[in-house]
CSV table of C-alpha atoms in Angstrom, one decimal:
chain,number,residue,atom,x,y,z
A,50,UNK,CA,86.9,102.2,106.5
A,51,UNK,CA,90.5,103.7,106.6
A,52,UNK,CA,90.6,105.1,103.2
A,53,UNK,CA,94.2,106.5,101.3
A,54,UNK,CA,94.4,108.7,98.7
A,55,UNK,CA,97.1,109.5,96.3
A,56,UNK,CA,97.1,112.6,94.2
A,57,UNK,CA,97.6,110.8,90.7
A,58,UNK,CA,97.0,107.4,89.1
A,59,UNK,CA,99.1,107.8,86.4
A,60,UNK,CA,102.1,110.9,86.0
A,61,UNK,CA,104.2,111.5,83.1
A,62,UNK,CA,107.4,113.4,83.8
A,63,UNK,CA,110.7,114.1,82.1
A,64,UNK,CA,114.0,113.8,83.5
A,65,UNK,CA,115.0,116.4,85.6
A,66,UNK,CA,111.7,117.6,86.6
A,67,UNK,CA,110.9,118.1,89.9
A,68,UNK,CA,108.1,115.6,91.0
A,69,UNK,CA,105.9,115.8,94.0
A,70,UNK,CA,103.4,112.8,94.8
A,71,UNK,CA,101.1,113.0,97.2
A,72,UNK,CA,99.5,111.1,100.1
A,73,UNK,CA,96.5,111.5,102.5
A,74,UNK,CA,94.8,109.5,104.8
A,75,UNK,CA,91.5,109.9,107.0
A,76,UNK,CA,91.9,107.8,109.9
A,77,UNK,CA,94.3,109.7,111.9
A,78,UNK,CA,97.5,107.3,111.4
A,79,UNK,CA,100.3,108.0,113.2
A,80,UNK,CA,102.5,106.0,110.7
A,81,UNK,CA,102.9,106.6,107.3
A,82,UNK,CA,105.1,105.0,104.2
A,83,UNK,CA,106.1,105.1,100.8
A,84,UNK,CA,107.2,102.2,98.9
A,85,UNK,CA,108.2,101.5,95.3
A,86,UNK,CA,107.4,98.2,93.8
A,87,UNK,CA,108.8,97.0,90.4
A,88,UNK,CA,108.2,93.7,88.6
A,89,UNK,CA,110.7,90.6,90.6
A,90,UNK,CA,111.5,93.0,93.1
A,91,UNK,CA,108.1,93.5,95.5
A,92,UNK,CA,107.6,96.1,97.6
A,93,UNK,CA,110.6,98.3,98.6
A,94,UNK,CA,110.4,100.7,101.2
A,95,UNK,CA,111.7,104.3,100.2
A,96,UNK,CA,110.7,106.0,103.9
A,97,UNK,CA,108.4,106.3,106.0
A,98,UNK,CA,107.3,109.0,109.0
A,99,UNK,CA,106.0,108.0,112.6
A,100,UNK,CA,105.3,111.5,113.2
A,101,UNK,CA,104.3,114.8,112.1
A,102,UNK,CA,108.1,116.0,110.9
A,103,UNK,CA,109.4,112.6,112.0
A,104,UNK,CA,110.6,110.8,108.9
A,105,UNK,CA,113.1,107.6,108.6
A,106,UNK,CA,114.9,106.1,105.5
A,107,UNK,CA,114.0,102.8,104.4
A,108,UNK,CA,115.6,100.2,101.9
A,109,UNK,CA,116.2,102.5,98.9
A,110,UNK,CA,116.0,106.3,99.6
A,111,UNK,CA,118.4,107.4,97.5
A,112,UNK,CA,117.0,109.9,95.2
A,113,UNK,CA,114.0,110.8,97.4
A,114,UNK,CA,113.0,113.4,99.7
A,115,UNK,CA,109.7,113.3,101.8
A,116,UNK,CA,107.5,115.9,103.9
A,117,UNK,CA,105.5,115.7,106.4
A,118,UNK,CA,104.2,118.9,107.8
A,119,UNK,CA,100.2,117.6,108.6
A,120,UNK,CA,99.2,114.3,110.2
A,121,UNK,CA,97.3,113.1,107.6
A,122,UNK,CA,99.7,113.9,104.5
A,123,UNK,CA,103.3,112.5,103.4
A,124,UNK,CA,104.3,113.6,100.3
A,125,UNK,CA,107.3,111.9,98.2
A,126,UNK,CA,109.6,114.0,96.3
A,127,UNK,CA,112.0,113.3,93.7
A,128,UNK,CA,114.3,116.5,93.6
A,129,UNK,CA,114.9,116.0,90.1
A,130,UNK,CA,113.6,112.6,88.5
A,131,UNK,CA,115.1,109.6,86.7
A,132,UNK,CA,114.5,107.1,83.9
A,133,UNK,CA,115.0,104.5,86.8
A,134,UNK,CA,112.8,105.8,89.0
A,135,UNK,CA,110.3,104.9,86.8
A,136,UNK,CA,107.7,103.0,88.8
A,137,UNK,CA,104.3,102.1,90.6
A,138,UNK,CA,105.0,103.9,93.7
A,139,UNK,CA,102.1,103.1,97.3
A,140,UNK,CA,101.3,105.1,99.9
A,141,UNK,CA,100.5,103.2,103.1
A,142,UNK,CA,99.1,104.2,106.4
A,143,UNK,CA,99.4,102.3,110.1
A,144,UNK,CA,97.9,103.6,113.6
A,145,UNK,CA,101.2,101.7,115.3
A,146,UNK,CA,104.5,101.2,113.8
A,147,UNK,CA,106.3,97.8,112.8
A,148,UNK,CA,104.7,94.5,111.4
A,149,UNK,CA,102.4,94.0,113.7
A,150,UNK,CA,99.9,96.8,113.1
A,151,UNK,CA,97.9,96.7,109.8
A,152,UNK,CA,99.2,98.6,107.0
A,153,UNK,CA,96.4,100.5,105.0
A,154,UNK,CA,97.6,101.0,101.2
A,155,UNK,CA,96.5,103.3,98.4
A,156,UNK,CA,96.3,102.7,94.8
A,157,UNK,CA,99.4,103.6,93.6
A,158,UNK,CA,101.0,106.1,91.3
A,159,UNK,CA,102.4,105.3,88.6
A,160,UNK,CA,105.3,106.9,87.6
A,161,UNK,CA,106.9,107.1,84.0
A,162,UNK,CA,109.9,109.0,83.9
A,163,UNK,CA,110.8,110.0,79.9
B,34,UNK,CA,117.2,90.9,109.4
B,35,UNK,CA,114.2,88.8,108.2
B,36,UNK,CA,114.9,88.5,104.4
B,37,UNK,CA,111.7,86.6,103.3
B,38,UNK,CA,111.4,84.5,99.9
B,39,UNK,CA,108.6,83.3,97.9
B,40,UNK,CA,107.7,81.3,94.7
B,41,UNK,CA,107.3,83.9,91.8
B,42,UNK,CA,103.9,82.3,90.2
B,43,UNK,CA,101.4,79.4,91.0
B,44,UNK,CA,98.3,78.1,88.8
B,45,UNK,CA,95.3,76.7,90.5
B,46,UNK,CA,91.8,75.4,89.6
B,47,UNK,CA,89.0,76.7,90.8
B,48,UNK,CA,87.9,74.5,93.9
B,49,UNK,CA,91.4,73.5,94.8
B,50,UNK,CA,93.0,74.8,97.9
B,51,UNK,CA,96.2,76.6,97.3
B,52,UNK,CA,99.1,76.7,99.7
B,53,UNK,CA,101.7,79.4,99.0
B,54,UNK,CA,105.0,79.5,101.3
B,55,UNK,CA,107.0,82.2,102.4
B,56,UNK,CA,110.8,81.6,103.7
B,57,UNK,CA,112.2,83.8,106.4
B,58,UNK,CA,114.7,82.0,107.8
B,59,UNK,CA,116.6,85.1,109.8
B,60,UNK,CA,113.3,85.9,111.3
B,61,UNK,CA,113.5,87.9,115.3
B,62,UNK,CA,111.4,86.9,118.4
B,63,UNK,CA,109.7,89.8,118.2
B,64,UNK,CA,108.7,89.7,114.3
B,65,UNK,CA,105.3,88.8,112.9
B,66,UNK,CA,104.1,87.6,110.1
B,67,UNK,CA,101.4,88.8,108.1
B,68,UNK,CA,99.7,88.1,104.5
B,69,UNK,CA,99.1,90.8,102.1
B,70,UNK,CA,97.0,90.7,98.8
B,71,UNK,CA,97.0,93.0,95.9
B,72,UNK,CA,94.7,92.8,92.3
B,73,UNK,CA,95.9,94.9,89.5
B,74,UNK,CA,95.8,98.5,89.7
B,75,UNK,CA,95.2,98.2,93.5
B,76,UNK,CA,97.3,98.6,96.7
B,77,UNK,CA,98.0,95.3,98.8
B,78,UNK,CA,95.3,94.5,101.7
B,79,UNK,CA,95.6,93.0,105.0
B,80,UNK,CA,94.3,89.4,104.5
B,81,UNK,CA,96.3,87.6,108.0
B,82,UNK,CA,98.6,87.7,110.5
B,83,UNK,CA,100.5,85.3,113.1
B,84,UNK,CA,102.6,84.8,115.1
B,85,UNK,CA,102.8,81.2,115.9
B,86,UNK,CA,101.1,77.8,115.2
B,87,UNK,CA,97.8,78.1,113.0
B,88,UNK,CA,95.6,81.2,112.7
B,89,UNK,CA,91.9,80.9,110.9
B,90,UNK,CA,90.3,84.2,109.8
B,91,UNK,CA,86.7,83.9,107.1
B,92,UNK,CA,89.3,84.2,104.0
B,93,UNK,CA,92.9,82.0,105.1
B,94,UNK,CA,94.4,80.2,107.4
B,95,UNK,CA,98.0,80.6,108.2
B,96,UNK,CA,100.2,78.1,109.5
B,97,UNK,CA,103.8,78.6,111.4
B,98,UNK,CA,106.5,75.9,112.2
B,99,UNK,CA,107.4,76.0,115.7
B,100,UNK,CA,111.0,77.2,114.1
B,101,UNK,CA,109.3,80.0,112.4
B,102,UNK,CA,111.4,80.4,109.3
B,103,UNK,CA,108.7,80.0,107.1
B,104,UNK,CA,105.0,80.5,107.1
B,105,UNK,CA,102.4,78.7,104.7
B,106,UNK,CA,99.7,80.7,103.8
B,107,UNK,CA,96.8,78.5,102.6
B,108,UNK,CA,93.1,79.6,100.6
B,109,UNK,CA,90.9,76.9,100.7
B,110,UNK,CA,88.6,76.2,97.4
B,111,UNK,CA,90.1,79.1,95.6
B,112,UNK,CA,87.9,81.1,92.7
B,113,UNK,CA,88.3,83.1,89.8
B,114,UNK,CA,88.3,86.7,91.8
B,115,UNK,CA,91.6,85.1,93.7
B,116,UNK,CA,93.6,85.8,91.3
B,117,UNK,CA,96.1,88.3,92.5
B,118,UNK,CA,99.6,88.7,94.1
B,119,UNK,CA,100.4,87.3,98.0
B,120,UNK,CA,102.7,89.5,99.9
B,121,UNK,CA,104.7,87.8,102.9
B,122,UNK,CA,105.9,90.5,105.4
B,123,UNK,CA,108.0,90.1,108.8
B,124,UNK,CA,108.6,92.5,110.5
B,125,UNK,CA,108.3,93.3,115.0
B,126,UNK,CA,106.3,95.5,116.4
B,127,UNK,CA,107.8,98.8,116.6
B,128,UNK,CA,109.8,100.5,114.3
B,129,UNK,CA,109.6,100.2,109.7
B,130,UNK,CA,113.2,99.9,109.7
B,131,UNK,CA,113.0,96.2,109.9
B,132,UNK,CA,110.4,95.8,107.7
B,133,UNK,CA,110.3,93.0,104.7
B,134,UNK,CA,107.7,92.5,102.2
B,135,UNK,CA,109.0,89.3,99.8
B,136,UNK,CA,108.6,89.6,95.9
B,137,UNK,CA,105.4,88.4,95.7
B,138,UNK,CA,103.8,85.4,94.2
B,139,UNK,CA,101.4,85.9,91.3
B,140,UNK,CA,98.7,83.4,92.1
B,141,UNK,CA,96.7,83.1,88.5
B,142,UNK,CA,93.1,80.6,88.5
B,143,UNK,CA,91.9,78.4,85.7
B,144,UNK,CA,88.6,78.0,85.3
């Protein structure tokens, strides 16, 4: 089984703080993706990589900053963080890119921004 | 781009098969269509995917208009542990840029 990891469940942080989150998956993915997802508004792509230090913005990437230096890890950055980035944030994983490929998800991190 | 809507909540009975739609009216040639589900505390998981007419897996069955601007996503005899949210996403084959997962509909069933 494709299995996703995230590096916290839950992460408390205070504005302005520099927050790293954390991503790793063992199935050898090309693809990889970070969403946000808040209550009424579903899942909301922030970016997502289809290679090693191949990244691509998505619907809302204002505010972050990703890296991907290994294959197997994309991490999400929030150069210094937000009361309205307060949120569950999911990693996700894909061997091909698009809609048509399986996406694999983590749990989720959430996120509470003070 | 393939915008996709969906009701925000639906009850159900146990027993009862539950139908859940998903608009998408802008969707491309090239998109597909493809069912997620997500419990609490959990990420979404792959239940189904299409592309056209009906597809049957062991947990749904999906069914697409020949127009494609919407797809019904249907659970027969539904239990307790089906609680969850239904994700619609559209989206072609290559490329996340066109990617759309809809808000979600909270499916919540009564015993």
């Amino acid at each position: 089984d494709v299995k996703v990891t995230q590096s916290s469940r839950y992460l408390v942080k205070r504005t302005g703080e520099k927050v790293f989150l954390e991503c790793v998956q063992d199935m050898d993915h090309e693809n990889m993706f970070w969403y946000r997802q808040d209550p009424g508004l579903g899942l909301r792509l922030i970016y997502f990589s289809y290679d090693v230090k191949m990244k691509e913005k998505g619907d809302i990437p204002e505010g972050y900053s990703v890296s991907r230096e290994k294959k197997e890890r994309f991490s999400l950055i929030l150069e210094s963080a937000s009361t309205n980035q307060t949120s569950m944030y999911l990693c996700a994983s894909s061997l091909l890119a698009g809609g048509r490929d399986t996406q694999y998800f983590g749990p989720g991190t959430r996120l509470t921004v003070l | 781009l393939a915008k996709t809507t969906q009701p925000i909540s639906m009850d159900s009975y146990e027993g009862q098969e539950v139908n859940i739609t998903c608009s998408h009216n802008n969707i491309a040639t090239n998109d597909y269509i493809t069912w997620y589900q997500q419990f609490p505390s959990q990420g979404p998981r792959f239940i189904i995917q299409g592309y056209k007419t009906k597809v049957t897996n062991e947990v749904a069955s999906l069914f697409i208009p020949a127009d494609r601007k919407s797809s019904t996503l249907s659970l027969p005899r539904v239990s307790l542990s089906d609680t969850a949210v239904y994700y619609c996403l559209v989206g072609g084959e290559t490329g996340a840029n066109n990617l759309f997962f809809g808000t979600g509909t909270r499916l919540t069933v009564i015993p």
